[in-house]
Every structure is written in structure tokens, then in C-alpha cells.
Short mmCIF file of C-alpha atoms and ligand atoms in Angstrom, two decimals:
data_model
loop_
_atom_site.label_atom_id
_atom_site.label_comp_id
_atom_site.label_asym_id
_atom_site.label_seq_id
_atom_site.Cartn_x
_atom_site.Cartn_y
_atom_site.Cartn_z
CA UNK A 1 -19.38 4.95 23.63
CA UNK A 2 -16.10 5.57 21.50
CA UNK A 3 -13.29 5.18 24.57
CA UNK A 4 -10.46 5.50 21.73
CA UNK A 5 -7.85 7.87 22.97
CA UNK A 6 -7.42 10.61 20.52
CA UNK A 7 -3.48 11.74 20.51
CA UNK A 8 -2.15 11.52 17.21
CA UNK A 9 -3.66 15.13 15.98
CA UNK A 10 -0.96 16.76 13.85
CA UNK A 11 0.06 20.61 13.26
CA UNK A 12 -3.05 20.72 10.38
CA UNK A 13 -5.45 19.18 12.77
CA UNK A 14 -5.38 15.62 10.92
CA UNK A 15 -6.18 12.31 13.49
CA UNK A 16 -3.51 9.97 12.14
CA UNK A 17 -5.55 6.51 12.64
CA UNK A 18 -3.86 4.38 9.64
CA UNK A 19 -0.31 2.90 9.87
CA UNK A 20 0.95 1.35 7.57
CA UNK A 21 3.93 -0.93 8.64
CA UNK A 22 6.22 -2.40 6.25
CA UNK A 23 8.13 -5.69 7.18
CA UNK A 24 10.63 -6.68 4.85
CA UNK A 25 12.02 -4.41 1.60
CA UNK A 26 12.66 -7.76 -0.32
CA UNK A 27 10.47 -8.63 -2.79
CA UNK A 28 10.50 -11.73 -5.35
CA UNK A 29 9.17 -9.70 -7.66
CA UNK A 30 10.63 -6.41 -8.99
CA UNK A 31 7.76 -4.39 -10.79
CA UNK A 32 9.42 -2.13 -13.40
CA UNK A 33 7.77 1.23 -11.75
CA UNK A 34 9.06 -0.11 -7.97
CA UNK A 35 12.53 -0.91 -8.14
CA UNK A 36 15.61 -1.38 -10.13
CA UNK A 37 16.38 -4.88 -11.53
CA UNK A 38 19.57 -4.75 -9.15
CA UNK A 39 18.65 -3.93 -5.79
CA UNK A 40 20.80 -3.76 -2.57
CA UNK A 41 18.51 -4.72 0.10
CA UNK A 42 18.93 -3.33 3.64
CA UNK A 43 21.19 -5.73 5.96
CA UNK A 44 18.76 -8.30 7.56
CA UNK A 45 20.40 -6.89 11.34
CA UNK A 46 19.16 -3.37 10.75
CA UNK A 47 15.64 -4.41 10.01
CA UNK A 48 13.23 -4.81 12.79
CA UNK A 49 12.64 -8.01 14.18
CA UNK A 50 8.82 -9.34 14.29
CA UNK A 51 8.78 -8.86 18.15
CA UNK A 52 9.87 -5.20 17.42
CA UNK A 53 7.51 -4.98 14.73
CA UNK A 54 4.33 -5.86 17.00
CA UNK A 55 5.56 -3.39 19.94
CA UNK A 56 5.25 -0.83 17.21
CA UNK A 57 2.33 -2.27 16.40
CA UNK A 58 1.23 -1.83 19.85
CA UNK A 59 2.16 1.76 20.46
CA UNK A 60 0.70 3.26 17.61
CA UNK A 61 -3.08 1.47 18.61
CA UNK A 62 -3.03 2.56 22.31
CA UNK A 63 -2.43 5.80 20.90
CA UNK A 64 -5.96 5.43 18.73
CA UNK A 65 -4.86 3.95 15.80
CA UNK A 66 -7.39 1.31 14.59
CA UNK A 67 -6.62 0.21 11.18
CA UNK A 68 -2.96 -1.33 10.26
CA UNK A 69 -1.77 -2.30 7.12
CA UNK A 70 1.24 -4.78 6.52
CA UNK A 71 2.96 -4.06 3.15
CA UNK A 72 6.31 -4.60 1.79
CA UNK A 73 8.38 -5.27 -0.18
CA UNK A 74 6.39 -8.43 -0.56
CA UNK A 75 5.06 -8.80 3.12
CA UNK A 76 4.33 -12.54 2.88
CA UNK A 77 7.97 -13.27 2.22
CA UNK A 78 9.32 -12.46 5.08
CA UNK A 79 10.25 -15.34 7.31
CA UNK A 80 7.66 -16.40 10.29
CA UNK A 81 5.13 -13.69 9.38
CA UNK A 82 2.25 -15.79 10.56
CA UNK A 83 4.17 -15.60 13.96
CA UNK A 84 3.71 -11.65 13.37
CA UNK A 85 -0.15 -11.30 11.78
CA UNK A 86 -1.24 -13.74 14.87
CA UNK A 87 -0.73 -11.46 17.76
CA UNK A 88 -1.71 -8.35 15.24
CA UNK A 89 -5.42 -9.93 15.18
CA UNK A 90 -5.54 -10.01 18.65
CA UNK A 91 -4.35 -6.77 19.23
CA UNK A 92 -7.60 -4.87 21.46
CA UNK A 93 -8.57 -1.54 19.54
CA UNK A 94 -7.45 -2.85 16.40
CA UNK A 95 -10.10 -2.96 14.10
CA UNK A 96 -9.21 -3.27 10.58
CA UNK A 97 -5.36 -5.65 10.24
CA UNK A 98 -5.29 -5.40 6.36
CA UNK A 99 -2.25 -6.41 4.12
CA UNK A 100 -0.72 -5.69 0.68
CA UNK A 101 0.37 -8.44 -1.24
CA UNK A 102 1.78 -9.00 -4.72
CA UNK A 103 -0.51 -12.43 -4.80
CA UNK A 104 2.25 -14.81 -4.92
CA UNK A 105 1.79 -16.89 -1.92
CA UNK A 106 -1.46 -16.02 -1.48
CA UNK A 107 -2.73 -19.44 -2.98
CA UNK A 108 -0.95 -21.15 0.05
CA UNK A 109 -1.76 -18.38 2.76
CA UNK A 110 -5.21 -16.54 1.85
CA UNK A 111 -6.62 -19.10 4.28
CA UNK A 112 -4.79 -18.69 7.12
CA UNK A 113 -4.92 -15.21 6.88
CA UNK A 114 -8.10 -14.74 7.31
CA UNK A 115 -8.34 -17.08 9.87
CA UNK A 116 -5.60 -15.14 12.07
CA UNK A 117 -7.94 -11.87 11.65
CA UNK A 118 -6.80 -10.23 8.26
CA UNK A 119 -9.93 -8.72 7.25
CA UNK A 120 -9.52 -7.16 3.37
CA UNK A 121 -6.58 -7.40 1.55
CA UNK A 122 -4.93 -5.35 -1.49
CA UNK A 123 -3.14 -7.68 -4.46
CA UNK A 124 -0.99 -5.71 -7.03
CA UNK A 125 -2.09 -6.65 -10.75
CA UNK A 126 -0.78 -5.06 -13.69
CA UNK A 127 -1.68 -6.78 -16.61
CA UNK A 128 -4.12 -10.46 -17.36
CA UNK A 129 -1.34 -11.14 -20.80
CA UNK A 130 1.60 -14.02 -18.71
CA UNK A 131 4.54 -12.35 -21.23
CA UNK A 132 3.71 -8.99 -20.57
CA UNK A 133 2.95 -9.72 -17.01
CA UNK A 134 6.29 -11.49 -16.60
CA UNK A 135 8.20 -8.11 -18.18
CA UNK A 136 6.10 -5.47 -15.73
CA UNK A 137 7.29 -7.91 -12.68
CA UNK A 138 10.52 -8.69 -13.78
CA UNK A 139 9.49 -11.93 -12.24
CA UNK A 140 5.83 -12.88 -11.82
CA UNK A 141 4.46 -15.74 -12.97
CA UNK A 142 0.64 -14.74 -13.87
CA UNK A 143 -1.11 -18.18 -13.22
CA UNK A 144 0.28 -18.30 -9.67
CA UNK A 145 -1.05 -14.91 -9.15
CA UNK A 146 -4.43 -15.54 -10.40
CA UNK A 147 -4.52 -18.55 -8.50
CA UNK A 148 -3.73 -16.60 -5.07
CA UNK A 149 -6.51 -13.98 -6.41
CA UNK A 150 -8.96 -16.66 -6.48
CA UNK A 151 -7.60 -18.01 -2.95
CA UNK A 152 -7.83 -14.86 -1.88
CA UNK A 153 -11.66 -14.79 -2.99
CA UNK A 154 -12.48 -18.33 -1.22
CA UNK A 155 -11.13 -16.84 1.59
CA UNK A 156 -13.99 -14.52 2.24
CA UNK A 157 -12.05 -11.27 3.11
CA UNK A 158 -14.04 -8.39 4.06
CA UNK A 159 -13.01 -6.86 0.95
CA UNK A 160 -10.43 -7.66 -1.82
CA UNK A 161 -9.32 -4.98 -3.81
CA UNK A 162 -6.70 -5.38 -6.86
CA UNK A 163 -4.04 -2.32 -7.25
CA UNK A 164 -2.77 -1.78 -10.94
CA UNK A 165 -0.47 0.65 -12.13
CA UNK A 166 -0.63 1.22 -15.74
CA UNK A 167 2.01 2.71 -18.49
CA UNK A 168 1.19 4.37 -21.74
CA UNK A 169 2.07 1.95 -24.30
CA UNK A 170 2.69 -0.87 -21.55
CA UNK A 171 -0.27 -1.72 -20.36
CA UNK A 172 -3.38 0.70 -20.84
CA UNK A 173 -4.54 -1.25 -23.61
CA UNK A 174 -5.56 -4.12 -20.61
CA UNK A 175 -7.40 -1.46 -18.52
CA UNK A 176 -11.17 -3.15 -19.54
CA UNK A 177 -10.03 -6.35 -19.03
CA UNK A 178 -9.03 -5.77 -15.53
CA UNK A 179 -11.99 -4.04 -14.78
CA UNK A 180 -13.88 -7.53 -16.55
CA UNK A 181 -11.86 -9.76 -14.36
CA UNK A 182 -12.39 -7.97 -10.97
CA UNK A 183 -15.85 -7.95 -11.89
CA UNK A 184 -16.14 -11.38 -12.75
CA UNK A 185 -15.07 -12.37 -9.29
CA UNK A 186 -17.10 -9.36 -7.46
CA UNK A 187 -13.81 -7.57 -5.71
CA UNK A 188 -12.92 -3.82 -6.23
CA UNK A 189 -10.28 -2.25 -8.21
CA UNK A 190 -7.97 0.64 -8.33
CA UNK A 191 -5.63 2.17 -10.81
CA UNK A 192 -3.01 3.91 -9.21
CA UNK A 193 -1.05 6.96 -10.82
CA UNK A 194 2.96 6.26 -10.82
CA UNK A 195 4.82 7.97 -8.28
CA UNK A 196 8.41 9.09 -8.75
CA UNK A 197 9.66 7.32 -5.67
CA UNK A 198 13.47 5.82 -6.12
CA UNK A 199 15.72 6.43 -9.20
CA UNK A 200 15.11 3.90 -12.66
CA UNK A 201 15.86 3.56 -15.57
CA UNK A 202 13.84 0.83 -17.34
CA UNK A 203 11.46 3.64 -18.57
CA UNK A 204 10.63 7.41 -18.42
CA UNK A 205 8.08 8.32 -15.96
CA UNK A 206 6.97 11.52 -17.41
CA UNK A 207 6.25 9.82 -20.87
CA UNK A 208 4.72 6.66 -19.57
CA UNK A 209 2.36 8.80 -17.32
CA UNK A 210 -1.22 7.25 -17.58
CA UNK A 211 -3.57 9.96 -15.29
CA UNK A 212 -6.68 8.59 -13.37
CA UNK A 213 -9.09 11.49 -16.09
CA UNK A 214 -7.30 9.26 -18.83
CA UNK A 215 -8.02 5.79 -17.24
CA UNK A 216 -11.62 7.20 -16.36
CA UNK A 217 -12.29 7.70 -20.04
CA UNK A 218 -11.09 4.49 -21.48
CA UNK A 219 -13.44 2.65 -18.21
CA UNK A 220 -16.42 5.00 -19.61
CA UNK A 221 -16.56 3.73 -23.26
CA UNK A 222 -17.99 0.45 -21.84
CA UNK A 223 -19.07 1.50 -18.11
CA UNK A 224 -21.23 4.22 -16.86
CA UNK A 225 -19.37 5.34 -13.86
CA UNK A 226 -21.37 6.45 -10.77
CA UNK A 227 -19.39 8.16 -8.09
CA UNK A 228 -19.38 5.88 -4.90
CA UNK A 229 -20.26 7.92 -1.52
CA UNK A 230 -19.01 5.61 0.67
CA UNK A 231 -18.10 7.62 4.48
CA UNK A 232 -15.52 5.01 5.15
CA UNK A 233 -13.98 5.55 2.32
CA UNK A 234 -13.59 9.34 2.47
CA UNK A 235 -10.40 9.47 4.64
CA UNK A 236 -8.43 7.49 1.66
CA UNK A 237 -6.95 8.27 -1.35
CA UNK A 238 -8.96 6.68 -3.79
CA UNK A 239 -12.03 7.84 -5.57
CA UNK A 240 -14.34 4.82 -6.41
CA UNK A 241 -16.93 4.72 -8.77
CA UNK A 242 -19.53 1.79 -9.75
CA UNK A 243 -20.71 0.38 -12.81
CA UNK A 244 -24.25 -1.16 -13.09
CA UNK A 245 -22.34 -4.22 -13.47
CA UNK A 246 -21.95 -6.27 -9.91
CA UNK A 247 -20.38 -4.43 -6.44
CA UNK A 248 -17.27 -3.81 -7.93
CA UNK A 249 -16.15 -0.14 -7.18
CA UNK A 250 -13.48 0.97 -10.04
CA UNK A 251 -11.06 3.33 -7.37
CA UNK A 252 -8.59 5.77 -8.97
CA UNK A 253 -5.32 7.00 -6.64
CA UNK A 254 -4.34 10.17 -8.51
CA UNK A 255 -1.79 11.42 -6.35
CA UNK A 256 -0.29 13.81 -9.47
CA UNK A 257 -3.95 14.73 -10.69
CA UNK A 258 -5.91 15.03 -7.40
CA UNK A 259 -3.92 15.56 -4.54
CA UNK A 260 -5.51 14.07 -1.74
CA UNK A 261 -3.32 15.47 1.30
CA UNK A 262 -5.71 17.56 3.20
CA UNK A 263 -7.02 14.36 4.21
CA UNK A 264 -4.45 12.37 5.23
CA UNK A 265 -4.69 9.71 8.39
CA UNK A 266 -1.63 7.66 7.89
CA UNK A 267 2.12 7.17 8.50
CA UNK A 268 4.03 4.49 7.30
CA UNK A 269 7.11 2.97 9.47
CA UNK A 270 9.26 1.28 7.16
CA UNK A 271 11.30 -2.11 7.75
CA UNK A 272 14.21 -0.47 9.01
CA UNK A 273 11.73 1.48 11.87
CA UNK A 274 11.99 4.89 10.34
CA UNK A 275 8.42 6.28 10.64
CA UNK A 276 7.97 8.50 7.46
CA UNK A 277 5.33 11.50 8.12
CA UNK A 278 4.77 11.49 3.96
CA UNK A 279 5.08 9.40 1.36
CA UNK A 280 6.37 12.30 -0.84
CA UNK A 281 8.96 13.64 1.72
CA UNK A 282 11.44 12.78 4.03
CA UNK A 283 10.77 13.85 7.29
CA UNK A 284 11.18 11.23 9.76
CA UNK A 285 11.76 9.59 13.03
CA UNK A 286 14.17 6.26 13.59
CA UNK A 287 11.68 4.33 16.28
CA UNK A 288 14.59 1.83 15.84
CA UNK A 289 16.82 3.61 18.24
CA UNK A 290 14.30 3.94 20.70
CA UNK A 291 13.34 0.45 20.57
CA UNK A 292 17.11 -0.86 21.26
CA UNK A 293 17.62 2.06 23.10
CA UNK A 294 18.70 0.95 27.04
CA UNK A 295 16.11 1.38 29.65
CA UNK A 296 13.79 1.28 26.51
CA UNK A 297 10.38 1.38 26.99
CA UNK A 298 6.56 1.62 25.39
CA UNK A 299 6.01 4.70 27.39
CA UNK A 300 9.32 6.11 25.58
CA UNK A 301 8.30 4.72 22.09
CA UNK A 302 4.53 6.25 22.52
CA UNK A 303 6.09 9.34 23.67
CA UNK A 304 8.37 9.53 20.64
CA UNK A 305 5.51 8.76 17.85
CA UNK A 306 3.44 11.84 19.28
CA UNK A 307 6.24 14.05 19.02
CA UNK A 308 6.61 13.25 15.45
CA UNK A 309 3.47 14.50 14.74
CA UNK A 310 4.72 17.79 14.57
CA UNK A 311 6.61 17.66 12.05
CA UNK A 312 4.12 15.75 9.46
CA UNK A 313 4.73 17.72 6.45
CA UNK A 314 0.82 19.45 5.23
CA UNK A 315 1.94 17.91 1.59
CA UNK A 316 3.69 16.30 -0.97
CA UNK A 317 5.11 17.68 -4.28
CA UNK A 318 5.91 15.43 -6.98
CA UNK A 319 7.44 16.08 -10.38
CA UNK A 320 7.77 13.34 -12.93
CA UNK A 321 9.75 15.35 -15.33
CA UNK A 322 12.70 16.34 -12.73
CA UNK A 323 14.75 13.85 -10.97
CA UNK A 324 13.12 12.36 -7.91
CA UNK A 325 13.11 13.96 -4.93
CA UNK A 326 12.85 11.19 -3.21
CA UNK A 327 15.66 8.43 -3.49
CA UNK A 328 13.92 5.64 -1.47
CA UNK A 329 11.89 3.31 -3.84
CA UNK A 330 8.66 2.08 -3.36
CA UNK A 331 9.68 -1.25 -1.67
CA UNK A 332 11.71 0.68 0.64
CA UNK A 333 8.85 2.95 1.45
CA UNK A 334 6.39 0.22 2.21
CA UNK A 335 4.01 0.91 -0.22
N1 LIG B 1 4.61 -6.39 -2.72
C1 LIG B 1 3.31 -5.88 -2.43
C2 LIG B 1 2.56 -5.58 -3.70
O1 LIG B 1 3.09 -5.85 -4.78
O2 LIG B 1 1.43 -5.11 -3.63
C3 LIG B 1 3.31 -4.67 -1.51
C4 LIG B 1 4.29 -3.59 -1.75
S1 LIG B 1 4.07 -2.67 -3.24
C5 LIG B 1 5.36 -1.47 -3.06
C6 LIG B 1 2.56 -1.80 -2.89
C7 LIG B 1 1.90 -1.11 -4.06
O3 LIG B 1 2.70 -0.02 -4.46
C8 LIG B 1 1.67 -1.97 -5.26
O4 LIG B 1 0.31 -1.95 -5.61
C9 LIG B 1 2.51 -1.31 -6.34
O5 LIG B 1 1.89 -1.43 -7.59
C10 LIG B 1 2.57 0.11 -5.86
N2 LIG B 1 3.74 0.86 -6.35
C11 LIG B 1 5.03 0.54 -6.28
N3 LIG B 1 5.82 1.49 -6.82
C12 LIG B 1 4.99 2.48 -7.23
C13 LIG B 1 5.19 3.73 -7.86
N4 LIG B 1 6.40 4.19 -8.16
N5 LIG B 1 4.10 4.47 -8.14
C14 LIG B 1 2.85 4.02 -7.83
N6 LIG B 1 2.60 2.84 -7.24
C15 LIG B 1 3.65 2.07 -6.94
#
């Protein structure tokens, strides 16, 4: 019997189930598409401490939400996170405590991880070449990252998927070799369309636009591609695919090419405890007053996170020639 309340229903009859909860916008890397190579971080005091971070965390699964993803900035950088993912595995109701990662301290963490209750696990990975890999991040070092892939691998997660975003004349010449090297270890992965989230300038988005149909060709040369009808899967935005090689599923977030909003179950709360309805607009409510609020408490917070409901937007809009709507960048988003 499923006793999960059901109260986060919004004005399009969507069940929001999926938060995604970022806990620090600092990152050591800074991926070319994410951020600009100066960034002004948000002051540590207005960013929500760990505690406030798990009472958030608690809200949003009394009120039905089973799956929670930690994401960043680089999550695994923040200071005493363990002290944070701990409690989160305990957490009754919670069933799926997943995590984004850029891999970098994975090599010294994947264990532990797992062990606290982190079940699957996303690692960014945008090109297998150290130079070019070292350009894309700004700061990456490749063999670390490989080495926290592999980690990541012994560690037995549920599921391990690797997230690339790839640039016409950057990177799609390396789109069969990441498919090779996620299927050499057996883990899924996706190639994600670039969003125009925050303002750079290190390249122009509309001419380094790679679509998912493009991607999907290049993968097809070598792979016969076999659309994946997984039920778990149909509630996200990715469309997966097999090949007859292994259980790798090849995933493709097209959020320009195949807008996947009528199906949305997730907010995301960002560091700073503004919970953002979309991803591509900026309604929003600060849960950061509430929770410093006097007299606050979880029946207030609860309270506050259903109202918001209403006003999650039915879609987003994005335009990679124009200048982006939406100032935030990805790291401040939680992506
Ligand atoms: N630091 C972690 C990481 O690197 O995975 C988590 C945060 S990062 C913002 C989460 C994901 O967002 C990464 O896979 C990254 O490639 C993706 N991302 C960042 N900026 C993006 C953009 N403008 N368009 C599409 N994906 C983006």
C-alpha cells in the first residue's frame, strides 16, 4: 500500500516528486558553457547552512517527494557534506538520494557515498583528450576525473550515468569515444543540449549548438540505436536508447529540440534557498526567509512549498540567438 501523501500537484496537474537541492554555487572547475572564468560567488552567510539544507530536505519528502538530488556548483566541495548526505540516507520516504558531481573527489569519496545511502550518481564529462579537457573545464585535470569515474564504478552505485555537453567544433568529434568509454565500464550516458542560462562570452551559443538529432546521427554510424522503454524513466528528461553493445543506455536531454515540460516532476532550491519552479524562468520562492524567519517552523516551511506550486510556470522558452533570459548561470541554478 503506497501511504505517500500526495500534495505537491501543481496548476497543470503535475506531482512534483524530484528536488533537486543545490548546496554550494562554488565550483573548482568552471566549464566554459557554465560560468564565466571570473565569478562572484554568493557570500558564504547568505547560503544555507547544512542543518537548513536537511530541514528542506525534510519538508519537501513529508510532502511526497521521494527522490532528491544534490548538485552544485560542485556539491562535494562544500565543507562537511558527509555531515549533510548522512542524515539525507536516513531520511524515511526517501527513496532515491542521488548526486551530481563533476568527478573530482570522487576517487576519495565514491566509497563513502555509497555507503551513507547515495544510490546512482551523475559525473559531468566533456571530452577523453587531458588538453582539450583542461580548456572545456577551465580547470579539470582528466586523469583525476577518470580515476573518480572508475571509483565511482567500484563503488557499485545503482546506476552511474556520465553527462556531456558537446560544442560544434569543440568537442563533437569525441562523441564515439565517450559512448566507447561508458561502454567499456557498463554505465549510461547522456548528451545534454546547451542551455542559455547566465551571460558568457568564451563562445557563441547559437553557433556552437550541437542538437540531440545531430548527436543521434554521429552515435548511429557505429551503433544501432533502440529506443529504451524504461517506465521509470518516463518522468525525466532524457530519451535513452541502447546499442547491442553492453547495458549502456545512450540518453539525449534536448531541452531546445524536444521540449520535455509537460512532464515535469521537479523543482530545484538553489544554495541561497530560493526554490525555482523552472529551470528556464524565474518564478520563485526565498524558503530562506522562512527558515530564519522567528517563530519559524516545518509546518510554516511545508505550508510555504505548497503554495508555490501555483505559480510553477507550464514551460520554458529558450532562445540561443537572443540574449539570455535568464541571468543566473548554471552553477547558480544547481544544475
Ligand atoms: N559540478 C557538478 C557537475 O559538474 O556535474 C554539478 C553541477 S553542473 C551545473 C550540472 C550539469 O549541468 C553538468 O552536467 C553540466 O555539464 C551541466 N550544465 C552546466 N551548464 C549548462 C548549460 N548552460 N547547458 C547545459 N548543461 C549545462
Amino acid at each position: 500500500m503506497n501511504l505517500r501523501p500526495h500534495v505537491l500537484i501543481d496548476r497543470f496537474q503535475r506531482r512534483v516528486d524530484y528536488v533537486r537541492l543545490s548546496v554550494t554555487d562554488r565550483c573548482d572547475f568552471r566549464c566554459v558553457y557554465c560560468m564565466a572564468e571570473d565569478m562572484t560567488f554568493v557570500a558564504k552567510h547568505h547560503i544555507l547552512t547544512l542543518e537548513e539544507i536537511l530541514e528542506v530536505a525534510r519538508a519537501f519528502v513529508e510532502l511526497g517527494v521521494a527522490k532528491i538530488r544534490l548538485t552544485g556548483g560542485e556539491p562535494l566541495i562544500r565543507n562537511n557534506i558527509l555531515s549533510l548526505i548522512e542524515p539525507l540516507g536516513q531520511l524515511r520516504g526517501l527513496d532515491q538520494l542521488v548526486l551530481t558531481t563533476n568527478g573530482s573527489q570522487l576517487q576519495r569519496l565514491a566509497g563513502t557515498l555509497r555507503q551513507l545511502g547515495v544510490t546512482r550518481i551523475n559525473i559531468s564529462l566533456d571530452s577523453l583528450q587531458p588538453r582539450r579537457f583542461r580548456q572545456l573545464t577551465r580547470h579539470g585535470n582528466l586523469d583525476q576525473v577518470i580515476a573518480g569515474i572508475d571509483a565511482a564504478v567500484a563503488a557499485k552505485f545503482e546506476k552511474i550515468r556520465l553527462n556531456a555537453v558537446i560544442l560544434k567544433g569543440r568537442n563533437e568529434d569525441e562523441v564515439l569515444d565517450l559512448v566507447n568509454f561508458a561502454q567499456q565500464r557498463g554505465i549510461d550516458i547522456a548528451f545534454i543540449e546547451e542551455m542559455p542560462l547566465g551571460l558568457i562570452d568564451e563562445h557563441d551559443r547559437a553557433l556552437s549548438f550541437c542538437s540531440s538529432e545531430e548527436l543521434r546521427a554521429i552515435i548511429s554510424r557505429q551503433h544501432k540505436l533502440d529506443p529504451v522503454d524504461d517506465p521509470n524513466d518516463i518522468a525525466g528528461p532524457a530519451r535513452y536508447f541502447r546499442s547491442s553493445i553492453g547495458p549502456t543506455r545512450i540518453g539525449f536531454i534536448s531541452p531546445h529540440s524536444h521540449n520535455f515540460c509537460h512532464l515535469c516532476n521537479r523543482v530545484r532550491v538553489t544554495a541561497e534557498g530560493r526554490l525555482l519552479l523552472c529551470l528556464g524562468n524565474e518564478h520563485s520562492v526565498d524558503l530562506r526567509a522562512v527558515l530564519r524567519a522567528p517563530g519559524y517552523t516545518l509546518a510554516t516551511l511545508k505550508k510555504t512549498i505548497v503554495d508555490a506550486m501555483t505559480i510553477k510556470p507550464e514551460r520554458h522558452h529558450f532562445d540561443l540567438s537572443a540574449t539570455p533570459d535568464i541571468v543566473r548561470f548554471m552553477n547558480a541554478t544547481g544544475g
